[in-house]
PDB file of C-alpha atoms in Angstrom:
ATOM      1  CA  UNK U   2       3.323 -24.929  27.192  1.00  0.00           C
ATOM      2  CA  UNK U   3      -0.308 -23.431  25.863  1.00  0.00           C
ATOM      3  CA  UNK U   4      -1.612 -24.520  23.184  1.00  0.00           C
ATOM      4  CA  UNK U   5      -1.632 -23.086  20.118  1.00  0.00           C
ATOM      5  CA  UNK U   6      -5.121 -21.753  20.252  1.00  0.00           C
ATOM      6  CA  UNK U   7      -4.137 -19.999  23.716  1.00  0.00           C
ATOM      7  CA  UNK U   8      -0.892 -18.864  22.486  1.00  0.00           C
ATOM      8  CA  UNK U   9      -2.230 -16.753  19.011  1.00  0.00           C
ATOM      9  CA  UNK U  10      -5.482 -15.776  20.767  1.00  0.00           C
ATOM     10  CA  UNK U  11      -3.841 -12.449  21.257  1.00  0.00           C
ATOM     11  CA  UNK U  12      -3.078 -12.256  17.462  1.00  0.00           C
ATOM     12  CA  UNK U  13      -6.309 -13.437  16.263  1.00  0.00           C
ATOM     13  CA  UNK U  14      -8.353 -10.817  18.261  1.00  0.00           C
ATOM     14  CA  UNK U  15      -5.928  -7.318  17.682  1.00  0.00           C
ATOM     15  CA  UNK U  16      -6.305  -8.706  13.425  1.00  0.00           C
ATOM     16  CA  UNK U  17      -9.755  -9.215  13.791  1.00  0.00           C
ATOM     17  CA  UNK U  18     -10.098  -5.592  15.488  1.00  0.00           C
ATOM     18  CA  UNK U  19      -8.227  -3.873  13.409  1.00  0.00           C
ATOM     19  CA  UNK U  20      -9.985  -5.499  10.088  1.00  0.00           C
ATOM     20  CA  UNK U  21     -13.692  -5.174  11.864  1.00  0.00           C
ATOM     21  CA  UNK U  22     -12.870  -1.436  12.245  1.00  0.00           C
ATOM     22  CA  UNK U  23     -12.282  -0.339   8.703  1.00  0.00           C
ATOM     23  CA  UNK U  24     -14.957  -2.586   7.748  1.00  0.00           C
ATOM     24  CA  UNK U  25     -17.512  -1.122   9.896  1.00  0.00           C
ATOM     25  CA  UNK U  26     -17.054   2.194   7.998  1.00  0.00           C
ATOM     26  CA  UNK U  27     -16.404   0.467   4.627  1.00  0.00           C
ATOM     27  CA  UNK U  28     -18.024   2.968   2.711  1.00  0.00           C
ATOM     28  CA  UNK U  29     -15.180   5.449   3.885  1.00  0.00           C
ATOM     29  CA  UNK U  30     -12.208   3.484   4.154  1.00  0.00           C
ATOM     30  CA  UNK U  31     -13.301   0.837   0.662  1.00  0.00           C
ATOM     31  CA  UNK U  32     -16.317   2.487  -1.320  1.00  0.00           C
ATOM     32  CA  UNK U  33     -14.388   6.140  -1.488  1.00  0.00           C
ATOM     33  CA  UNK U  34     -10.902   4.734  -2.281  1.00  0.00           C
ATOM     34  CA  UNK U  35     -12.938   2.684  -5.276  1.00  0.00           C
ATOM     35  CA  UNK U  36     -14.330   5.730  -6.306  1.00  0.00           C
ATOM     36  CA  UNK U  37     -11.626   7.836  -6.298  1.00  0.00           C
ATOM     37  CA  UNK U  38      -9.449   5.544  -8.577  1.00  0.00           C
ATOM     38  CA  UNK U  39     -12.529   5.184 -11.002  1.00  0.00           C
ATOM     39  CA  UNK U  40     -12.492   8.842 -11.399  1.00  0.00           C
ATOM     40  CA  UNK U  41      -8.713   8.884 -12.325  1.00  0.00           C
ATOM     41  CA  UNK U  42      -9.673   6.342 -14.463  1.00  0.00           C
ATOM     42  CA  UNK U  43     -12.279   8.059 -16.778  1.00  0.00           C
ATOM     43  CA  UNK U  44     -10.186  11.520 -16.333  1.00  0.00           C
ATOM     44  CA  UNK U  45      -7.331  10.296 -17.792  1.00  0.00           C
ATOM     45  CA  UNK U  46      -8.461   7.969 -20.336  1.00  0.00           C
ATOM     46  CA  UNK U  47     -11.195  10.343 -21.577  1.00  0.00           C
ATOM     47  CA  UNK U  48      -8.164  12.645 -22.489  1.00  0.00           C
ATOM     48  CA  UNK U  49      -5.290  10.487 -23.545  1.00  0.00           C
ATOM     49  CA  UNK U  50      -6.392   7.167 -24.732  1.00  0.00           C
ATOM     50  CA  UNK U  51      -6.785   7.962 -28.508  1.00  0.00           C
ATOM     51  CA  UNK U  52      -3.155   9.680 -28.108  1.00  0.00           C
ATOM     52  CA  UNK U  53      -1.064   7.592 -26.103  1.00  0.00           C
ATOM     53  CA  UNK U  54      -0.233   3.996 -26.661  1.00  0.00           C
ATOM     54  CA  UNK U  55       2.752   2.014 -24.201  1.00  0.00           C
ATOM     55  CA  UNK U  56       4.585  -1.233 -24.666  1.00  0.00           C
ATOM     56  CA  UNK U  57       3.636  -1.200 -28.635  1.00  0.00           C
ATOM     57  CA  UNK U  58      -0.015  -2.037 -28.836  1.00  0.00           C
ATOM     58  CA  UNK U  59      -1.256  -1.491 -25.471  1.00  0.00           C
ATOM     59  CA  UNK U  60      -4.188   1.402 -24.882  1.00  0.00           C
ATOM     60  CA  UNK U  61      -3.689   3.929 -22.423  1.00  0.00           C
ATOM     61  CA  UNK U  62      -6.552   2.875 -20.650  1.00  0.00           C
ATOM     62  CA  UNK U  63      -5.556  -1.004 -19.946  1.00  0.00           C
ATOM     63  CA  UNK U  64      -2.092   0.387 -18.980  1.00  0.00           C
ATOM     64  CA  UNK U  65      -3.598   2.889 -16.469  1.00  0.00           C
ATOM     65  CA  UNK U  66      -5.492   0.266 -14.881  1.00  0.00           C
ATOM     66  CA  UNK U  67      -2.822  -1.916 -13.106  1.00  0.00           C
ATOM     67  CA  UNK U  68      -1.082   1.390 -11.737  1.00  0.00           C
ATOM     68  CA  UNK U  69      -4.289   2.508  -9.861  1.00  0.00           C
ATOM     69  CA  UNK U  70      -5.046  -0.565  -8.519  1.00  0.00           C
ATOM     70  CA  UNK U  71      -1.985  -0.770  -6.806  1.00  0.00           C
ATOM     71  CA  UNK U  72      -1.922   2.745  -6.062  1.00  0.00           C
ATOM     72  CA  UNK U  73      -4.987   1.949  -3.891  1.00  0.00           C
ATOM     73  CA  UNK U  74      -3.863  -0.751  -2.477  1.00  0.00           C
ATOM     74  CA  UNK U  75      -0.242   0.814  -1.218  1.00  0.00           C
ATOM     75  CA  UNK U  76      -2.227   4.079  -0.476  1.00  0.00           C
ATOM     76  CA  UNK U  77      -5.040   2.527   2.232  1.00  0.00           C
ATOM     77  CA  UNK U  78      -2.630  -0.206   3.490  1.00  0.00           C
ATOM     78  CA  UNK U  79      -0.801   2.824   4.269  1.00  0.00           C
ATOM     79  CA  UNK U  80      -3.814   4.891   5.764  1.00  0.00           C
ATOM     80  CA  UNK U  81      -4.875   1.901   7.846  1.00  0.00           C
ATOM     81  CA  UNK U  82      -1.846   1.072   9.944  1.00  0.00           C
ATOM     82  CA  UNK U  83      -1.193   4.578  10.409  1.00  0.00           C
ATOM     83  CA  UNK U  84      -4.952   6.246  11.420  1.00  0.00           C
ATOM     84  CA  UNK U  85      -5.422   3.330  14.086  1.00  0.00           C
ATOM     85  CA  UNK U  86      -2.200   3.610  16.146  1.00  0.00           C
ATOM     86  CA  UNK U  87      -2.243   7.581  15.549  1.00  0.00           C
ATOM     87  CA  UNK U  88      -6.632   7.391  16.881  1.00  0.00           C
ATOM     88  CA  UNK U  89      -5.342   4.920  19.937  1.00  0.00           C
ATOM     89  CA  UNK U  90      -2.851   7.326  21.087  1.00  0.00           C
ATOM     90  CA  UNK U  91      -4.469  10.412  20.981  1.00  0.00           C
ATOM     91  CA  UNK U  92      -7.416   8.336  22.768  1.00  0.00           C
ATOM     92  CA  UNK U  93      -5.293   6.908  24.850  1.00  0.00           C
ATOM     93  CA  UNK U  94      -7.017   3.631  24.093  1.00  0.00           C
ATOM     94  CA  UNK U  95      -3.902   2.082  23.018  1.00  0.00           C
ATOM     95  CA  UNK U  96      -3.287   0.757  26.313  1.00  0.00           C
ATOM     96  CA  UNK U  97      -5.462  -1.866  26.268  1.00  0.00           C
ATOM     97  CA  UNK U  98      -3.501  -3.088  23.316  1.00  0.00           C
ATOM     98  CA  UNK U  99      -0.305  -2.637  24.945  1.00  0.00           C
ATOM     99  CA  UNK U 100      -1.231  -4.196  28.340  1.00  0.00           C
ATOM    100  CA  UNK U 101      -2.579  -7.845  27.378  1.00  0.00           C
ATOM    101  CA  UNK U 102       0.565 -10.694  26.297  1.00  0.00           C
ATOM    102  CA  UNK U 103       0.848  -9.829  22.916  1.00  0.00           C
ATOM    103  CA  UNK U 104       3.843 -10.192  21.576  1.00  0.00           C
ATOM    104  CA  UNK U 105       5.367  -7.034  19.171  1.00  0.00           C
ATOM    105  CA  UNK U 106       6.066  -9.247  16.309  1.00  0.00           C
ATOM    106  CA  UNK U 107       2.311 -10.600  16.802  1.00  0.00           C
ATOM    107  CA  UNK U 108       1.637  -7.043  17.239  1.00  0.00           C
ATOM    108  CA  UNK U 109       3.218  -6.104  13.828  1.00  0.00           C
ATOM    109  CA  UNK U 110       2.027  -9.025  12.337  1.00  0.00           C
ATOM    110  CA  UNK U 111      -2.142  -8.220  13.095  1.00  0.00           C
ATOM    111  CA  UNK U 112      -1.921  -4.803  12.092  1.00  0.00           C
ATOM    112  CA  UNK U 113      -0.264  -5.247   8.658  1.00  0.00           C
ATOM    113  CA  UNK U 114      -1.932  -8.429   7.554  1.00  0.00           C
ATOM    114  CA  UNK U 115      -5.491  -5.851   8.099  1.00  0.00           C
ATOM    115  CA  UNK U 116      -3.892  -3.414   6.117  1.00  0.00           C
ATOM    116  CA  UNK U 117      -3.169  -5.934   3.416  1.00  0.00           C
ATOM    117  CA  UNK U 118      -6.668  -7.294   3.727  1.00  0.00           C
ATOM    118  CA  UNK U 119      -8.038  -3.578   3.541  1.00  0.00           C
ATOM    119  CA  UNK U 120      -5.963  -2.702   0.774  1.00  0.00           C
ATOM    120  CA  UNK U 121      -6.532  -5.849  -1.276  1.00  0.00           C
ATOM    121  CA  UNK U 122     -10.523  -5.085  -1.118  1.00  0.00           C
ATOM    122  CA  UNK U 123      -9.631  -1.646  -2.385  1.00  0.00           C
ATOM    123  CA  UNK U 124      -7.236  -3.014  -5.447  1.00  0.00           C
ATOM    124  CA  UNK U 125     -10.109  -6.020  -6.237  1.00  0.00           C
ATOM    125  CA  UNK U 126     -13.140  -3.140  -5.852  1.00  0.00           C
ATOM    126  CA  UNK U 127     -11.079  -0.976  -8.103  1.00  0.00           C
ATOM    127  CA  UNK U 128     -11.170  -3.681 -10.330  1.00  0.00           C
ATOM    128  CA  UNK U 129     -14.155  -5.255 -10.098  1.00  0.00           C
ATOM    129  CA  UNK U 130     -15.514  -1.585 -11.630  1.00  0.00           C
ATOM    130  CA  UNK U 131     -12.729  -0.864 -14.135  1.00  0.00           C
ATOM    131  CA  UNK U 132     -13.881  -4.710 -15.736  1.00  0.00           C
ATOM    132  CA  UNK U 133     -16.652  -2.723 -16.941  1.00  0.00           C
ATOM    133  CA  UNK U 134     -15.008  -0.404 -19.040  1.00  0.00           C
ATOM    134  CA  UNK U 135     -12.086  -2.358 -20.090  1.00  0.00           C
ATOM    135  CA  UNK U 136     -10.663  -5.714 -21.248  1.00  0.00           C
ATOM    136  CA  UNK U 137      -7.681  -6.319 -18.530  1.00  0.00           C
ATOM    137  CA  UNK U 138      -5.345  -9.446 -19.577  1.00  0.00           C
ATOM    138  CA  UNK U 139      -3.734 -11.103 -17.324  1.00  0.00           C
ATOM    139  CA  UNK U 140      -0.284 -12.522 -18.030  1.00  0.00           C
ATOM    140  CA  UNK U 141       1.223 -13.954 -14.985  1.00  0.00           C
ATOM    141  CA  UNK U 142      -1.441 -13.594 -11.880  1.00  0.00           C
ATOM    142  CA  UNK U 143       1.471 -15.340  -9.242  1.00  0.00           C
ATOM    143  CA  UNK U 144       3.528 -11.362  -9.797  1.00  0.00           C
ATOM    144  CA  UNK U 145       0.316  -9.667  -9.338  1.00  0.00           C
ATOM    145  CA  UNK U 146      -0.409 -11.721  -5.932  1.00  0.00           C
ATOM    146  CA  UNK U 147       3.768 -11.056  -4.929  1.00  0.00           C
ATOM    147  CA  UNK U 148       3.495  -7.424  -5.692  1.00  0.00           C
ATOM    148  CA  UNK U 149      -0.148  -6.663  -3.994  1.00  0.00           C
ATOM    149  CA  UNK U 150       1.010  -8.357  -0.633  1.00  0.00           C
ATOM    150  CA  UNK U 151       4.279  -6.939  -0.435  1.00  0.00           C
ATOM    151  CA  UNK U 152       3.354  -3.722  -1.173  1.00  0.00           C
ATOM    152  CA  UNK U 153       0.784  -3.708   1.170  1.00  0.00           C
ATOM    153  CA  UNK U 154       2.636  -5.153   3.412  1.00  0.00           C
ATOM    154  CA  UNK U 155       5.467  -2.101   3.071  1.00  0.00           C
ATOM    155  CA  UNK U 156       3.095   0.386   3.525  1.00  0.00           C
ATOM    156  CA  UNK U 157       1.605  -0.851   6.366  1.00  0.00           C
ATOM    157  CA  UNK U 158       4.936  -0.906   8.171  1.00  0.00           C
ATOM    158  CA  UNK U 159       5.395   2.682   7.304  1.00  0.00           C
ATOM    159  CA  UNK U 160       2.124   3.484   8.060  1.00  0.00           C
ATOM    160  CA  UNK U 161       3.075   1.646  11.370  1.00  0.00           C
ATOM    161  CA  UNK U 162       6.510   4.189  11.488  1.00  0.00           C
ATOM    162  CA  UNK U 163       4.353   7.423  10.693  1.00  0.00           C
ATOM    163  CA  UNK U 164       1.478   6.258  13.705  1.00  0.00           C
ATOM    164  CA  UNK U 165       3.888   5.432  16.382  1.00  0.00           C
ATOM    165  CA  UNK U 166       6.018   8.516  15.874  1.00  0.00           C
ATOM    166  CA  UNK U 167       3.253  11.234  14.960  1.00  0.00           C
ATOM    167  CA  UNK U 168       1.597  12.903  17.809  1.00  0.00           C
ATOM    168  CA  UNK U 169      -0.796  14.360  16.217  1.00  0.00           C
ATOM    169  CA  UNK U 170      -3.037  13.967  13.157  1.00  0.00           C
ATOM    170  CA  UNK U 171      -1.090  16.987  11.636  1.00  0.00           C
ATOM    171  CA  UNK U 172       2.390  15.590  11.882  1.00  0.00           C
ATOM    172  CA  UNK U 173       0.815  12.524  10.007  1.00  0.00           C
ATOM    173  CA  UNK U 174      -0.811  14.247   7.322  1.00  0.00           C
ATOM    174  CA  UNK U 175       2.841  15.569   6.306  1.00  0.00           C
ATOM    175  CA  UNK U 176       4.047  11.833   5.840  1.00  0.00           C
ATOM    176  CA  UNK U 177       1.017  11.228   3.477  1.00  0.00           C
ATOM    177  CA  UNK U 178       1.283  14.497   1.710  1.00  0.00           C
ATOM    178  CA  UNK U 179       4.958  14.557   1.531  1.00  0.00           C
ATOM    179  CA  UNK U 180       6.015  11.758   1.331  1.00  0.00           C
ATOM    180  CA  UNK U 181       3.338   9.191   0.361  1.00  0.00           C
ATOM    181  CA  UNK U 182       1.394  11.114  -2.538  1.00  0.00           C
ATOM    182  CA  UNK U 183       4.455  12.205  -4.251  1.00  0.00           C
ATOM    183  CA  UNK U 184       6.124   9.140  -4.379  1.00  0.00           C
ATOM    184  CA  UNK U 185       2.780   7.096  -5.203  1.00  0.00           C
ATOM    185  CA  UNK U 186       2.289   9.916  -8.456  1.00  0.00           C
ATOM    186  CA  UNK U 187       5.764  10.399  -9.858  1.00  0.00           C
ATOM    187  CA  UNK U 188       6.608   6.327  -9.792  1.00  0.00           C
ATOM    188  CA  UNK U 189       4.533   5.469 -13.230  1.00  0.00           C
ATOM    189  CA  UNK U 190       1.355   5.053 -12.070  1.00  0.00           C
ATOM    190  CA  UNK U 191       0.070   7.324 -15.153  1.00  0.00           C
ATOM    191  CA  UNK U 192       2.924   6.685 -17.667  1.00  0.00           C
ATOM    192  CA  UNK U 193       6.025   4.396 -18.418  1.00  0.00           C
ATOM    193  CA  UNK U 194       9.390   6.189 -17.365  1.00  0.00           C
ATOM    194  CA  UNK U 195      10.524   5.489 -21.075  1.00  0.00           C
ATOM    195  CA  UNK U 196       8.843   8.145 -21.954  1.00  0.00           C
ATOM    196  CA  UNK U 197      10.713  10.490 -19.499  1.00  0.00           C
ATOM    197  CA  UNK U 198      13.652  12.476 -20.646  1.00  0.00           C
ATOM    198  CA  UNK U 199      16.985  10.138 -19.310  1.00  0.00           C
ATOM    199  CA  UNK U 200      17.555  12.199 -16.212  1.00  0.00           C
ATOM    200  CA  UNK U 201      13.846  11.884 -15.042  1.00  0.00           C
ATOM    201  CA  UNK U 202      14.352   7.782 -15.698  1.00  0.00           C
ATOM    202  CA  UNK U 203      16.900   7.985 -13.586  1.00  0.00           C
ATOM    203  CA  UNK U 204      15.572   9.825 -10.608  1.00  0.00           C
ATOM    204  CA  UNK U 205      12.345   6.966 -11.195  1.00  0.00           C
ATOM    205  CA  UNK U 206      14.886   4.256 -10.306  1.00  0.00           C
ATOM    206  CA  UNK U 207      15.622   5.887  -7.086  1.00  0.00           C
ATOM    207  CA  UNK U 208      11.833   5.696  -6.114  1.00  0.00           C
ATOM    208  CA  UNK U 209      10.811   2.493  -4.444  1.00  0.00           C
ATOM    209  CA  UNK U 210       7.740   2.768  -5.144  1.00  0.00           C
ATOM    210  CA  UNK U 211       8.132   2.559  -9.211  1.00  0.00           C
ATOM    211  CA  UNK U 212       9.295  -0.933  -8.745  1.00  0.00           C
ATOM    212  CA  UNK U 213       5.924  -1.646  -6.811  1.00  0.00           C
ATOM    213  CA  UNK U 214       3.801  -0.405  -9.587  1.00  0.00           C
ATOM    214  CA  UNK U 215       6.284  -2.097 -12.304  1.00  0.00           C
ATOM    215  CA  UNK U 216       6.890  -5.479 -10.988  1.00  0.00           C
ATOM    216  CA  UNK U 217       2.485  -5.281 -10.409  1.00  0.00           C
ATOM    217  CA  UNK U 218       2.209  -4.123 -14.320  1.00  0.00           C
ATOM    218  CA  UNK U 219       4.526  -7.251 -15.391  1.00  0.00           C
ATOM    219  CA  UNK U 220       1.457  -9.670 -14.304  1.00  0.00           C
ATOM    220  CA  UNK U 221      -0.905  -8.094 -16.080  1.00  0.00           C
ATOM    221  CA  UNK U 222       1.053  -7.873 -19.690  1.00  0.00           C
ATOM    222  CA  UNK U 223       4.257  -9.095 -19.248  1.00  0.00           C
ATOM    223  CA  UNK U 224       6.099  -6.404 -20.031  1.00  0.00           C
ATOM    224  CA  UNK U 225       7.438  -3.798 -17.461  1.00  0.00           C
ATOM    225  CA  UNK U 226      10.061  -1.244 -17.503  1.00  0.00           C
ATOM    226  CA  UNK U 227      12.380  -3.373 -15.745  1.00  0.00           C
ATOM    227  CA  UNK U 228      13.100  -6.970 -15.067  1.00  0.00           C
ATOM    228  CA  UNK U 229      10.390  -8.053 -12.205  1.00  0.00           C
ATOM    229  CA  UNK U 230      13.207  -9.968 -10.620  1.00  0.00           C
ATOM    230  CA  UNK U 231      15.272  -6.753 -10.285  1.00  0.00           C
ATOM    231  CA  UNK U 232      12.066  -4.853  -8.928  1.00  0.00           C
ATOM    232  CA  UNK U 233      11.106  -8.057  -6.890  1.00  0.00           C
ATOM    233  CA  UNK U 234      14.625  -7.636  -5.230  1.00  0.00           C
ATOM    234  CA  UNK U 235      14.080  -3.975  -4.370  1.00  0.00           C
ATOM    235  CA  UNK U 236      10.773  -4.465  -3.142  1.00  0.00           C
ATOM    236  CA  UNK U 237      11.672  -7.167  -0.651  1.00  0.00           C
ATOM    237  CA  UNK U 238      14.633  -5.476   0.515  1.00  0.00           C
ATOM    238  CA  UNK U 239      12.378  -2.637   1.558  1.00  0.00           C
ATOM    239  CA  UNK U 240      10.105  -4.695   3.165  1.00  0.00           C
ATOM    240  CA  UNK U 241      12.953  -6.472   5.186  1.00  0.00           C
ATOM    241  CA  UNK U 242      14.472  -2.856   6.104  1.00  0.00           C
ATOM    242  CA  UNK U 243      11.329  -1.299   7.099  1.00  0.00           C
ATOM    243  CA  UNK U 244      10.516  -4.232   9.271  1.00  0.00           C
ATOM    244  CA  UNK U 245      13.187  -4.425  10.865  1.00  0.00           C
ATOM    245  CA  UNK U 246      12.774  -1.154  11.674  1.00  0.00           C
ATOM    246  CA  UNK U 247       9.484  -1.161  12.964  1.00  0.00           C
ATOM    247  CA  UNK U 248       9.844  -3.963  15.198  1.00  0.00           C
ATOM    248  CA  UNK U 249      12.729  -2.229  16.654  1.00  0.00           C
ATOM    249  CA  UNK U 250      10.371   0.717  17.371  1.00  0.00           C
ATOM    250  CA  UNK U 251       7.704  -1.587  18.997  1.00  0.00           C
ATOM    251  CA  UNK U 252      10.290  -3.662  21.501  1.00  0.00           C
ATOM    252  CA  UNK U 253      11.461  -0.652  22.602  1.00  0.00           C
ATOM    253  CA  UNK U 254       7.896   1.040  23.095  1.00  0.00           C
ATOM    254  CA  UNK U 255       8.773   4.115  21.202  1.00  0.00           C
ATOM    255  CA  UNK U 256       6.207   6.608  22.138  1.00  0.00           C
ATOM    256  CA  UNK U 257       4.080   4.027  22.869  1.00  0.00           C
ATOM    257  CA  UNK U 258       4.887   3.176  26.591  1.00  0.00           C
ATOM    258  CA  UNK U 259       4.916   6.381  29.224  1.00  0.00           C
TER     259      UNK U 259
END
């Protein structure tokens, strides 16, 4: 039997790839993510803060904060996953990933632990520069860790679904704008659904991507929309489903093999 060093060699060098390319162009794939949150940020809050006040005493501004952060996050680990496999196909360089003895569940496992990793320096840049503005409690930091890695970790294995069936960098631009964006701006990123007329709550509920930014939100105040074992729940089942199905996809080579 090889040892373990032999064994997860394969592992070790795909994550350490696939976290060495997006930091090579860090300025893209980090600074501009960073930037673009910090412009939501004094957008929003140079319009509403004096006006809008949510869970009783808390300014718009702090609220805002938590919801951009992990819209970065879920946004890039989504874009990382999902650029590299769609690049390597339409390069064709993706055999060379495909031909060494990596297993698919190491295979999986290296490309979403680098989306993680790229989109927790996004959420921690993001901030790292809203610090400066604000005064961001922090309730219960263990639900802010649980919520950052799993939904980085679900949007990498989507990201993983959109590269592996896109052929093209148009077919995955529809996942991101039809899918992705949506769901990332109507899930309370920019307000609590309590403020939403009852049928709009509703139709919230049904988007798994609220309970993301809600369950994220409960570390930093301790309050949240709903319970953060209810949205803990959803959020794992997600992950678990998605999985599943993306390991499916990559032991059967779906699109991936000729």
């Amino acid at each position: 039997m090889a040892p373990e060093s032999v064994r997860f060699a394969g592992f070790r060098t795909l994550l350490y790839k696939e976290i060495l390319r997006f930091w090579k162009v860090s300025f893209q794939t980090v600074g501009a993510p960073v930037l673009t949150a910090v412009l939501y940020l004094l957008i929003f809050s140079h319009v509403l803060d004096r006006h809008v006040t949510v869970y009783g005493d808390v300014p718009y501004t702090v609220f805002l904060v938590p919801g951009l952060v992990m819209m970065s996050v879920l946004q890039n680990a989504f874009a990382n996953t999902s650029s590299s496999l769609i690049q390597s196909k339409i390069t064709g360089n993706i055999v060379f990933m495909l031909l060494p003895p990596i297993s698919y569940r190491e295979f999986f496992a290296a490309y979403v632990l680098a989306a993680i990793v790229r989109g927790a320096f996004v959420g921690v840049g993001v901030i790292a520069v809203s610090l400066l503005m604000v005064s961001l409690p922090v309730v219960a930091p263990g639900w802010i860790i649980a919520f950052a890695l799993l939904g980085g970790a679900i949007l990498a294995s989507f990201g993983m679904i959109a590269g592996i069936w896109a052929d093209k960098f148009d077919q995955l631009s529809a996942f991101q704008n039809f899918l992705i964006m949506p769901l990332t701006m109507l899930s309370g990123v920019f307000y609590s659904i309590h403020s939403l007329p009852p049928v709009w709550q509703t139709v919230s509920h049904l988007n798994p991507f609220f309970y993301m930014i809600d369950g994220f939100r409960y570390g930093f105040f301790g309050q949240s929309d709903v319970s953060p074992w209810i949205s803990l729940g959803v959020v794992l089942a997600c992950f678990v489903v998605l999985a599943i199905l993306t390991l499916s996809m990559l032991a059967r080579g779906y699109k991936l093999r000729a």
